[in-house]
Coordinates of C-alpha atoms and ligand atoms in Angstrom, one line a residue:
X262 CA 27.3 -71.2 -17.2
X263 CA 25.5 -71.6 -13.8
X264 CA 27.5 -74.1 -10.9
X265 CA 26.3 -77.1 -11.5
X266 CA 27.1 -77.4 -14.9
X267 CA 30.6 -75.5 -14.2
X268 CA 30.9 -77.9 -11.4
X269 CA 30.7 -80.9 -13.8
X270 CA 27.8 -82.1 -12.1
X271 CA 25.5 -84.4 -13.9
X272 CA 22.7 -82.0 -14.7
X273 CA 18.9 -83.2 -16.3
X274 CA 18.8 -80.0 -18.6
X275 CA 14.6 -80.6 -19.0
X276 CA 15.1 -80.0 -15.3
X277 CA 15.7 -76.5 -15.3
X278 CA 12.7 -75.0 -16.9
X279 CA 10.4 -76.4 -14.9
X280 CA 12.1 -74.8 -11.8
X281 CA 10.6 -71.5 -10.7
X282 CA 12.3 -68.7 -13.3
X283 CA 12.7 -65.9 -11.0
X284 CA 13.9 -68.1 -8.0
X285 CA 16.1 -69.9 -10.2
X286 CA 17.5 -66.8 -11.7
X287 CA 18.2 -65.0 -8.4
X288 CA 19.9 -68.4 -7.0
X289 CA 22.4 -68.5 -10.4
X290 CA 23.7 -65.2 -9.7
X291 CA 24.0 -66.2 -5.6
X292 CA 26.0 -69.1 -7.2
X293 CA 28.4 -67.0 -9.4
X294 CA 29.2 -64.8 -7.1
X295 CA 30.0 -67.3 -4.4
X296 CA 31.5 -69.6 -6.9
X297 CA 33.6 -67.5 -9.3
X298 CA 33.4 -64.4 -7.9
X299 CA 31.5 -62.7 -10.4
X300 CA 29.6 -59.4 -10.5
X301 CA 26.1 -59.5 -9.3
X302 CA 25.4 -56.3 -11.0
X303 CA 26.7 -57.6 -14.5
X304 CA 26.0 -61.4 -14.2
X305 CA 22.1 -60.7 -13.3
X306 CA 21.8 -58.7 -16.4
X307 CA 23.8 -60.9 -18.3
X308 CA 21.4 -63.7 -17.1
X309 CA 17.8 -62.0 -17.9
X310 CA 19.1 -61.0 -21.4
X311 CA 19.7 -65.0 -22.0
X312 CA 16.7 -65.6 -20.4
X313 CA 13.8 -63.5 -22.5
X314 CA 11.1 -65.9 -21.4
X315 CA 10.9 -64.1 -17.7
X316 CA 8.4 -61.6 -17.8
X317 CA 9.4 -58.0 -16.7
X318 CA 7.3 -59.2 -13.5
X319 CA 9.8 -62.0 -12.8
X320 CA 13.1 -60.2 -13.7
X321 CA 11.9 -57.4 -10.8
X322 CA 11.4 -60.2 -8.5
X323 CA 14.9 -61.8 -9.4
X324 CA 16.7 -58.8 -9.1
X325 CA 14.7 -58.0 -5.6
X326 CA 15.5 -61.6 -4.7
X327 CA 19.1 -61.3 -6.1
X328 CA 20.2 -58.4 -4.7
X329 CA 18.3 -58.8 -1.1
X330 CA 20.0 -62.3 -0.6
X331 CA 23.2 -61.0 -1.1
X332 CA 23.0 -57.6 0.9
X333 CA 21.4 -59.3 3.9
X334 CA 24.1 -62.4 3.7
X335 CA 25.7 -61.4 7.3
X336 CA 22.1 -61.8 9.3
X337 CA 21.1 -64.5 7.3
X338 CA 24.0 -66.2 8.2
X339 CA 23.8 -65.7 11.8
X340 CA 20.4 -66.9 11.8
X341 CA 21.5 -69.9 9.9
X342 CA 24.3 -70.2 12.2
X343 CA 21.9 -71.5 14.6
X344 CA 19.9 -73.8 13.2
X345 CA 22.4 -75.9 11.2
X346 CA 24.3 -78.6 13.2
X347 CA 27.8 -78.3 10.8
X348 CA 29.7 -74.7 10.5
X349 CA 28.0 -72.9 7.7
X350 CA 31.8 -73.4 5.6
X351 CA 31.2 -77.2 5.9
X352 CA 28.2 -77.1 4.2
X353 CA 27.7 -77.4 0.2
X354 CA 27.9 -73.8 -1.4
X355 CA 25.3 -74.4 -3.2
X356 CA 23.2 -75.9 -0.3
X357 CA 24.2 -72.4 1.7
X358 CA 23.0 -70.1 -1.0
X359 CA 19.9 -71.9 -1.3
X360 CA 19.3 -71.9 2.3
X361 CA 20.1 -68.2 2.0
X362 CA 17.6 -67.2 -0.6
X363 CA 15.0 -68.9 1.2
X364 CA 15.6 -67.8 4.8
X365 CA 15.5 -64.0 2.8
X366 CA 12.1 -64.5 1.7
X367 CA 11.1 -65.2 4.6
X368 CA 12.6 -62.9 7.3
X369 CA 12.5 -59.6 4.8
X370 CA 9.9 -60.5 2.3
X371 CA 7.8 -61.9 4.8
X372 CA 6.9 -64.2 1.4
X373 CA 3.8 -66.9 3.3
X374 CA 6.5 -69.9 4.6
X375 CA 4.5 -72.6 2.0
X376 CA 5.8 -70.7 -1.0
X377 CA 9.2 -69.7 0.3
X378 CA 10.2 -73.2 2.0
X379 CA 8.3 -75.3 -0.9
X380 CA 10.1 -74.0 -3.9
X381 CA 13.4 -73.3 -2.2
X382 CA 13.0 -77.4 -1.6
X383 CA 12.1 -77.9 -5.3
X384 CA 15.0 -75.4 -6.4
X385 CA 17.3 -77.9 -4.2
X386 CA 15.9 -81.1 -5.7
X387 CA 16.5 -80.2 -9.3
X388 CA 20.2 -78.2 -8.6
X389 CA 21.5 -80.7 -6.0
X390 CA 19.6 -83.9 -5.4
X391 CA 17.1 -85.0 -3.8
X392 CA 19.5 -85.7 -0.3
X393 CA 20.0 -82.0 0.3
X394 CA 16.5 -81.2 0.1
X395 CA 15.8 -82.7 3.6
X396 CA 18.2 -80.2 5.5
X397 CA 16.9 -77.5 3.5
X398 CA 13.4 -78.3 4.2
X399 CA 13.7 -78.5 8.0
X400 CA 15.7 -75.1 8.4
X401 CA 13.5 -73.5 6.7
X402 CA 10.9 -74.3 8.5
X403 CA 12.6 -73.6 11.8
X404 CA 13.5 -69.9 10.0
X405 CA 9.5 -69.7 9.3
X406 CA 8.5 -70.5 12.7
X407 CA 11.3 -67.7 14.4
X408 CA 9.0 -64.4 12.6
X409 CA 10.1 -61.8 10.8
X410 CA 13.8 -60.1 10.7
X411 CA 12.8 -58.3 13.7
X412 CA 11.9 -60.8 16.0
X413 CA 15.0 -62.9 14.7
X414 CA 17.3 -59.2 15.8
X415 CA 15.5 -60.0 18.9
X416 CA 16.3 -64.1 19.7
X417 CA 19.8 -63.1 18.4
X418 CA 20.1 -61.6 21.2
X419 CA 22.9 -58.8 19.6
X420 CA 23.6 -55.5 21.2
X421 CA 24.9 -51.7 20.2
X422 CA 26.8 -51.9 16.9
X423 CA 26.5 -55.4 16.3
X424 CA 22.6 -55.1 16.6
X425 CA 23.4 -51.8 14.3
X426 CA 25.4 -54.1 11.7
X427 CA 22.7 -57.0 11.6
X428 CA 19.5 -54.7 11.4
X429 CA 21.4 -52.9 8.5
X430 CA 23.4 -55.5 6.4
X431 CA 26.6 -53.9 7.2
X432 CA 29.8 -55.4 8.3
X433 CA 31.1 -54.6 11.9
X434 CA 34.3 -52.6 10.3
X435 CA 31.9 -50.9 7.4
X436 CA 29.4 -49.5 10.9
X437 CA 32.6 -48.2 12.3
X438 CA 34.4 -46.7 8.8
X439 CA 31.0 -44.9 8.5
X440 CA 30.9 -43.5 11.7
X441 CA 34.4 -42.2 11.4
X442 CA 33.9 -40.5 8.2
X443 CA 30.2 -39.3 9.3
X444 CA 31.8 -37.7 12.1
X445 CA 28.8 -38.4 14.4
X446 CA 26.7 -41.0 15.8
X447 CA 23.5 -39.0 15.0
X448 CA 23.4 -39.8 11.1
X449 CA 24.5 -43.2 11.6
X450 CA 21.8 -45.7 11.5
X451 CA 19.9 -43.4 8.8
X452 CA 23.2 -43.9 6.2
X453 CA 23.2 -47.1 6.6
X454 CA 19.5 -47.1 6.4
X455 CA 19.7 -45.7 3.2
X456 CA 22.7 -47.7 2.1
X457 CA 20.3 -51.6 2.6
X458 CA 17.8 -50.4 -0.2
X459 CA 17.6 -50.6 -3.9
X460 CA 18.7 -47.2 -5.4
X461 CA 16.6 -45.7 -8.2
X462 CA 19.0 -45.8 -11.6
X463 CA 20.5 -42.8 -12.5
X464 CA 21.0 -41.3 -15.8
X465 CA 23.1 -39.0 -17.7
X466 CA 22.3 -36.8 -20.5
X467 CA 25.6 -36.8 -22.4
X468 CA 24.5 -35.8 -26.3
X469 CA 20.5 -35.3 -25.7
X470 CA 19.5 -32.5 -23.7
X471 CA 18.1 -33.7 -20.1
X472 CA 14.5 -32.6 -21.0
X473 CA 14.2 -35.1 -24.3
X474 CA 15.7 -38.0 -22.0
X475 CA 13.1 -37.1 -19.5
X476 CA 10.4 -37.1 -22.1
X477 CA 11.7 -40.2 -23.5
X478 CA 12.5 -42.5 -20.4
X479 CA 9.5 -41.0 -18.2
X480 CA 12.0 -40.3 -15.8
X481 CA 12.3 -37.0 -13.7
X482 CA 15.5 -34.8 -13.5
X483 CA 17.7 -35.4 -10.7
X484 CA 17.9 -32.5 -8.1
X485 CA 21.9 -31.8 -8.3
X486 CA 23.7 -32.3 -11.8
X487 CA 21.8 -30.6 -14.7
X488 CA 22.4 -33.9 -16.7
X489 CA 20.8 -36.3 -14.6
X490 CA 17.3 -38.1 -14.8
X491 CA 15.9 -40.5 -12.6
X492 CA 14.2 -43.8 -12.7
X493 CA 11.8 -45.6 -10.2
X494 CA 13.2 -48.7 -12.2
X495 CA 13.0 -50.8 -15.5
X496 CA 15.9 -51.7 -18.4
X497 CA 17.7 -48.7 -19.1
X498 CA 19.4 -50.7 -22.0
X499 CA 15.6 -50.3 -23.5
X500 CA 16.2 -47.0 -24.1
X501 CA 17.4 -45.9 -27.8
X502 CA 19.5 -42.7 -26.5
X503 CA 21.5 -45.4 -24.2
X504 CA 21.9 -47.6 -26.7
X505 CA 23.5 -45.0 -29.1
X506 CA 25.6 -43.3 -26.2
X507 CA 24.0 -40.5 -26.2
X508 CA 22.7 -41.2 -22.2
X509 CA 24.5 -43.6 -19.9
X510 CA 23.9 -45.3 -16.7
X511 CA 25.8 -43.0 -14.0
X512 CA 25.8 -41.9 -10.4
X513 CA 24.5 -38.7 -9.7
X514 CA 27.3 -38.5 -7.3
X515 CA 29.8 -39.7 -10.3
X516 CA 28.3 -36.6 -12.4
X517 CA 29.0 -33.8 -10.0
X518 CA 33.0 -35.7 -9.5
X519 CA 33.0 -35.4 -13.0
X520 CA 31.9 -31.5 -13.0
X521 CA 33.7 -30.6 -10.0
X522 CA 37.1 -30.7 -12.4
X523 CA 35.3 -28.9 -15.1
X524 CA 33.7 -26.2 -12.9
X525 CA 37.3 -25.9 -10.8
X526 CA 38.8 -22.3 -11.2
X527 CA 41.4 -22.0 -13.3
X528 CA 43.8 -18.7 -14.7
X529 CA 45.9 -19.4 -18.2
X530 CA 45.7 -22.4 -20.4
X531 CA 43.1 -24.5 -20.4
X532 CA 43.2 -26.9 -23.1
X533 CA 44.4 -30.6 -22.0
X534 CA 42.7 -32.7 -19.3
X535 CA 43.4 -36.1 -18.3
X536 CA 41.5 -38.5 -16.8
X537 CA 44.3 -40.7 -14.5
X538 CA 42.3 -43.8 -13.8
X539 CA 39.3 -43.8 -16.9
X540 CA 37.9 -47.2 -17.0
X541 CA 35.3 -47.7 -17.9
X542 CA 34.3 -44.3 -19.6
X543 CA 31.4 -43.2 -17.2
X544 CA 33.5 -40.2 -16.1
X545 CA 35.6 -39.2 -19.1
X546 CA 32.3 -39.4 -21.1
X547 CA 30.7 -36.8 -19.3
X548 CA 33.8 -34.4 -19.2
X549 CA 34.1 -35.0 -23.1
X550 CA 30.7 -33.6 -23.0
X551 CA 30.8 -31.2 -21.3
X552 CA 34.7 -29.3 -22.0
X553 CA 34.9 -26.4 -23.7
X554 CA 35.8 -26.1 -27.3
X555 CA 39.8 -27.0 -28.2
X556 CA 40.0 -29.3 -25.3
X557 CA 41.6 -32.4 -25.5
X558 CA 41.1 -35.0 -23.6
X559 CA 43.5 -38.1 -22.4
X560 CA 42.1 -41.1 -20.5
X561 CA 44.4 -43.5 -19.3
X562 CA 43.8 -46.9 -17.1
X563 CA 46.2 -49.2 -15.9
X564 CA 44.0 -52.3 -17.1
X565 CA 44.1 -53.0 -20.9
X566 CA 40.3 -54.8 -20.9
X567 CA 39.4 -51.0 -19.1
X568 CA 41.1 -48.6 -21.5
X569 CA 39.3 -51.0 -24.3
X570 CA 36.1 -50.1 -22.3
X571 CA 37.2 -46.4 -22.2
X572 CA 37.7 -46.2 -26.3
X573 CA 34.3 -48.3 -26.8
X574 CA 32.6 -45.7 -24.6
X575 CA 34.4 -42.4 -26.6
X576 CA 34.6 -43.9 -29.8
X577 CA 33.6 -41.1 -32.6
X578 CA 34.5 -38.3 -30.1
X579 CA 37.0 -35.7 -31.4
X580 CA 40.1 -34.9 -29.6
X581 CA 39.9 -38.0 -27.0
X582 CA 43.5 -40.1 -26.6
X583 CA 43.0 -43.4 -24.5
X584 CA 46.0 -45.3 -23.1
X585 CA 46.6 -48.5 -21.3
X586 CA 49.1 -46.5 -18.4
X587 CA 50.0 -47.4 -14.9
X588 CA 49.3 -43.6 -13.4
X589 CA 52.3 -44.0 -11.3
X590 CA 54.9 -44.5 -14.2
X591 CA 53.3 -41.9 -16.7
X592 CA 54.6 -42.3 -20.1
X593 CA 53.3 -38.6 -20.2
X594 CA 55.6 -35.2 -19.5
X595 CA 55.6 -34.0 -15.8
X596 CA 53.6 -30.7 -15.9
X597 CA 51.7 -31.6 -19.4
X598 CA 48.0 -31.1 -18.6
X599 CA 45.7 -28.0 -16.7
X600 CA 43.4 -29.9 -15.4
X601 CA 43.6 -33.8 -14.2
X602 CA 40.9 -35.9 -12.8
X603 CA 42.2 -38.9 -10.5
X604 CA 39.2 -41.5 -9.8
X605 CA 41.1 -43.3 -7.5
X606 CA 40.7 -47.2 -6.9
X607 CA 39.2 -47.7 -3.9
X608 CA 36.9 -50.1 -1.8
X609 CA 34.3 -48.7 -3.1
X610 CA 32.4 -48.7 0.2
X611 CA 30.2 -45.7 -0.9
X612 CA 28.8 -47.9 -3.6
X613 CA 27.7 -50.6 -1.8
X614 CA 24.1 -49.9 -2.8
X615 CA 24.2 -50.9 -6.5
X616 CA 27.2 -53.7 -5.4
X617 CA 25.5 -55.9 -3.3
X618 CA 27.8 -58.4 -2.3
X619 CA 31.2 -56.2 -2.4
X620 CA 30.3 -55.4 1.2
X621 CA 31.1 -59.4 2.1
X622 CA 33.8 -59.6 -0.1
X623 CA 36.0 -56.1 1.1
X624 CA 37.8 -56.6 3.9
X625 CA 39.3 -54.0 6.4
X626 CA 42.9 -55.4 5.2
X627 CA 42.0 -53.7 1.7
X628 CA 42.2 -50.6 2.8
X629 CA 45.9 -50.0 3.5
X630 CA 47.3 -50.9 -0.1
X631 CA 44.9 -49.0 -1.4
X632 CA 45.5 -46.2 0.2
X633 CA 49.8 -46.6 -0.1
X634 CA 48.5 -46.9 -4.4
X635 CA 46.2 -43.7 -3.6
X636 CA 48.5 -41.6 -2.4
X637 CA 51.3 -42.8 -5.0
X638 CA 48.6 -41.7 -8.0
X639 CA 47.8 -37.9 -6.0
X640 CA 51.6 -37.8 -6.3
X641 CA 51.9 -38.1 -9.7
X642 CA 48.5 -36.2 -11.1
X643 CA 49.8 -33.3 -8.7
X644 CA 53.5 -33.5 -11.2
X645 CA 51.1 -34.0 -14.2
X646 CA 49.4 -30.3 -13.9
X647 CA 51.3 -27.8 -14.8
X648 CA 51.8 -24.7 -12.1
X649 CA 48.5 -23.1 -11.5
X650 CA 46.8 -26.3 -13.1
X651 CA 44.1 -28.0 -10.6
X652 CA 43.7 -31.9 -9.4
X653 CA 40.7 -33.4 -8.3
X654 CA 40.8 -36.5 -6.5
X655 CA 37.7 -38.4 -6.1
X656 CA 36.7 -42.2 -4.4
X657 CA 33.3 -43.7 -4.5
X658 CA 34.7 -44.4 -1.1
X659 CA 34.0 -42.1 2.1
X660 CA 36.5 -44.2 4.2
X661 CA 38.5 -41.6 5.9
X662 CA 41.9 -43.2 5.2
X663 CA 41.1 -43.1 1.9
X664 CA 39.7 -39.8 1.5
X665 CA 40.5 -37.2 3.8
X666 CA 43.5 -39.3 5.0
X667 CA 45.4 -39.4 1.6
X668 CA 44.2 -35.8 0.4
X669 CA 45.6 -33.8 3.7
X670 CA 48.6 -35.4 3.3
X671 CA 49.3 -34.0 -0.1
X672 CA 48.0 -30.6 1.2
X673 CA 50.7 -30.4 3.5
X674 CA 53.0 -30.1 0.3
X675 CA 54.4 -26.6 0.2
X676 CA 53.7 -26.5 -3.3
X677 CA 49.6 -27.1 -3.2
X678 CA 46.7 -25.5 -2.3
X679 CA 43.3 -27.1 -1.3
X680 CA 40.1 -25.4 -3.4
X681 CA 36.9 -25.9 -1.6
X682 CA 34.6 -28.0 -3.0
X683 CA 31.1 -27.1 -1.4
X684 CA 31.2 -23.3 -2.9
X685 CA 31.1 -25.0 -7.1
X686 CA 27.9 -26.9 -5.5
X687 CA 25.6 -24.1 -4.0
X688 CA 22.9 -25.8 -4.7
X689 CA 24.0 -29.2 -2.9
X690 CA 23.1 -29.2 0.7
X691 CA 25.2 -30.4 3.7
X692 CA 27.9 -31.2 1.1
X693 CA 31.2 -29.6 2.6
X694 CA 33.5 -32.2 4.7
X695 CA 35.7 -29.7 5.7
X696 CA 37.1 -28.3 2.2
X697 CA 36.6 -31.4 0.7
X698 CA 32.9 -32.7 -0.6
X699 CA 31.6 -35.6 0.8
X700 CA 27.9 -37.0 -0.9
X701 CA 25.6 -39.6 1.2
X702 CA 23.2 -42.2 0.0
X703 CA 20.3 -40.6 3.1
X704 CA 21.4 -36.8 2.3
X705 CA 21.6 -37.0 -1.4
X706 CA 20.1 -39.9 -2.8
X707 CA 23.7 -40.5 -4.4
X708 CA 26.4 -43.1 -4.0
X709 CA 29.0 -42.0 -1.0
X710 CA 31.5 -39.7 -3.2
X711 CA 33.9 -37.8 -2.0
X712 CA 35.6 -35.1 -3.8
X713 CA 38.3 -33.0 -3.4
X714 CA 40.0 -30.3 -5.5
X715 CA 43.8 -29.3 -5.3
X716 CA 46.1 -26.7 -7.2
X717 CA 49.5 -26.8 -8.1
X718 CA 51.0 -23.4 -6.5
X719 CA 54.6 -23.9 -8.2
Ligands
SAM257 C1 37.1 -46.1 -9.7 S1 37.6 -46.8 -11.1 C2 37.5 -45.5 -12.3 C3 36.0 -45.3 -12.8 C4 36.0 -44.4 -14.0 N1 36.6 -43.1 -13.7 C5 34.6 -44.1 -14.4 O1 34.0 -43.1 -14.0 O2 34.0 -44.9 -15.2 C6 39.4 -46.9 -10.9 C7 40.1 -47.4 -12.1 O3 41.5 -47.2 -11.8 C8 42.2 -48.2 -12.5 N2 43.6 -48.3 -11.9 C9 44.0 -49.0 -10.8 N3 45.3 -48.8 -10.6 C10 45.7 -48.0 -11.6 C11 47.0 -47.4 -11.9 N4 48.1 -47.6 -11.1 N5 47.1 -46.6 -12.9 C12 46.0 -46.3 -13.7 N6 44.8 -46.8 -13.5 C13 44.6 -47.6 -12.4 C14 41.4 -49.4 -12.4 O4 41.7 -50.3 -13.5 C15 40.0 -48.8 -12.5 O5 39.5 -48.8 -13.9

């Protein structure tokens, strides 16, 4: 499953397991996502499941390994850039992620230059031959002698943004979309801050009450949804109430979207909600928990694999329909349901903290078809709701194209009103972006949700 084998590469397997198990692990998941494009938050815990023999010392060190590599990829590279003779897209992938993981040990986990260069060079002999390990060996050492991340910011010489963008792992165009939707320069570097470190894992109590899953994962309740708990860190799959359903892994931020269309005002009939764009489950899960008696629930994706993942994550709940549907051709009646959550697809910019590498692979030409499909779905969950019945329209995305952009254009319609969002949330601070809701990574310890809610006047 890892690149060399994929690659048809001859391979020693008795090689392997002598390689350094954390190291090794980390550079697999660098190698599927560069490779095949894979996940790194479902490969790595694909990989330490097959791989029981790493002690929960070694899987932390993977996953800090893992994820680090990947998140600081744009200032490792420009380091890199430097000290390699060839352009960095000449070189062997796998040569590049190796150089990678070992220039991250040493410029962020200031990891003594022996250790880092030394088994980053035996990693190389036993995955590519002994002929890369030379190169490797040498830049290394060149990264060693240059110091610490700082002093490399420093010799790179980079100024204003572009210092901002190194120093914080993000993309030029992600500094400026976060500007834009922060509204100010003030917050800036703090977000973005906040957006370069490992978030804590985040519960939800869906059929245990939050004090038992507390009790039972030694986490502590989170500060804004009444069903969250928190972890420091560890396997939530260890956990028996997550391995029944009963608690999932989900946002904070993706709770209160979840609420904000339960908690919505609403006069008349209130008894079918539909969830436009369901897959996976985190969201419809919660509002299945949390609806009032006699509601039924429809949860429609456009992706067959993602409805599948919707009806896993429902099954044995009463009154739940899930449909493979394209939200803008609804084989549902115009005007059928009173209350409709639309979790649009998005860049997913505000969850760049648990998606390490998404912030490489997005582009700033994403943005424009997805907002064209955005603003096509708020069309058609605004004819879904009956008159008087409410929409809210949520992105893990605070890009203001995406959010603010798409929603005030629907607003204008003569037939809808905009609900504020921040007076449902009195207890979340600093929340309100304008009537809409906008969560932050460095004001809420969430991902970057934004939320707004919209009524259907006639
Ligand atoms: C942000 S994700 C939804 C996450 C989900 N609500 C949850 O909380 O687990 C967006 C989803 O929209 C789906 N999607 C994309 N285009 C769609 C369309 N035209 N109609 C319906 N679903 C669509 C994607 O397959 C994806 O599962």
């Amino acid at each position: 499953m890892t690149g060399p084998q994929r690659r048809g590469r001859r391979h020693p397997a008795t090689r392997r397991p002598r390689l350094d198990g954390a190291r090794l692990t980390a550079y697999d998941v660098l190698d599927g996502v560069s490779s095949r494009a894979a996940y790194a938050n479902l490969l790595l815990p694909q990989l330490l499941r097959e791989r029981p023999e790493l002690q929960e010392r070694d899987a932390a060190f993977a996953t800090q390994l893992a994820y680090g590599t990947l998140r600081a990829r744009g200032t490792l590279d420009a380091i890199l850039t430097g000290l390699v003779s060839r352009p960095l897209a000449e070189l062997d992938p796998r040569v590049l992620d190796l150089l990678r993981l070992g220039a991250y040990q040493l410029i962020d986990l200031r990891v003594p230059s022996h250790a880092a260069v030394d088994t980053t060079v035996g990693l190389t002999r036993g995955i590519v031959g002994t002929g890369a390990s030379g190169l490797v060996n040498a830049v290394l050492r060149k990264v060693a002698a240059g110091g610490d991340r700082a002093q490399w910011l420093a010799a790179l010489g980079a100024e204003g943004d572009d210092r901002l963008a190194l120093a914080t792992d993000h993309p030029r165009w992600i500094v400026d979309a976060w500007r834009d939707a922060l509204g100010s320069e003030d917050e800036l570097e703090a977000a973005l801050l906040a957006d370069d470190v490992a978030p804590e894992v985040h519960l939800v109590a869906r059929r245990i009450g939050r004090e038992a899953l507390v009790e039972e994962s030694g986490g502590s309740p989170g500060p804004w949804s009444p069903f969250a708990v928190r972890l420091p860190g560890g396997d939530p799959g260890r956990l028996a109430s997550v391995r029944s359903g009963a608690a999932a892994v989900q946002d904070e931020g993706s709770q209160l979207a979840a609420l904000l269309l339960a908690r919505a005002p609403l006069e008349g009939p209130d008894a079918a909600w539909l969830d436009m764009c369901a897959g996976p489950g985190g969201k419809t899960g919660l509002l299945a928990a949390v609806r009032p008696d006699g509601v039924r629930i429809t949860a429609a994706d456009r992706a067959p694999h993602r409805a599948e993942l919707v009806a896993k994550a429902l099954a044995g709940e009463p009154d739940v329909e899930v449909l493979t549907a394209d939200g803008t051709r609804p084989p549902w009646a115009p005007a059928s349901f009173d209350r409709v959550l639309l979790d649009a697809p998005c860049t997913g910019l505000g969850a760049l903290r648990r998606r390490p590498e998404v912030r490489w692979r997005r582009t700033a030409d994403d943005v424009h078809p997805l907002v064209e499909l955005q603003t096509a779905l708020l069309d058609t969950a605004l004819s879904s709701v009956r008159v008087g019945g409410v929409v809210a329209y949520v992105t893990c995305s605070p890009h203001t194209a995406e959010t603010v952009g798409v929603v005030d254009a629907a607003a204008g319609r003569e037939d809808v009103e905009v609900i504020p969002v921040a007076a449902l949330f009195p207890d979340v601070p600093d929340l309100a972006r304008g009537a809409y809701g906008q969560l932050w990574p460095h004001r809420h310890g969430t991902d970057a949700m934004f939320m707004a809610l919209l009524r259907r006047t006639r």
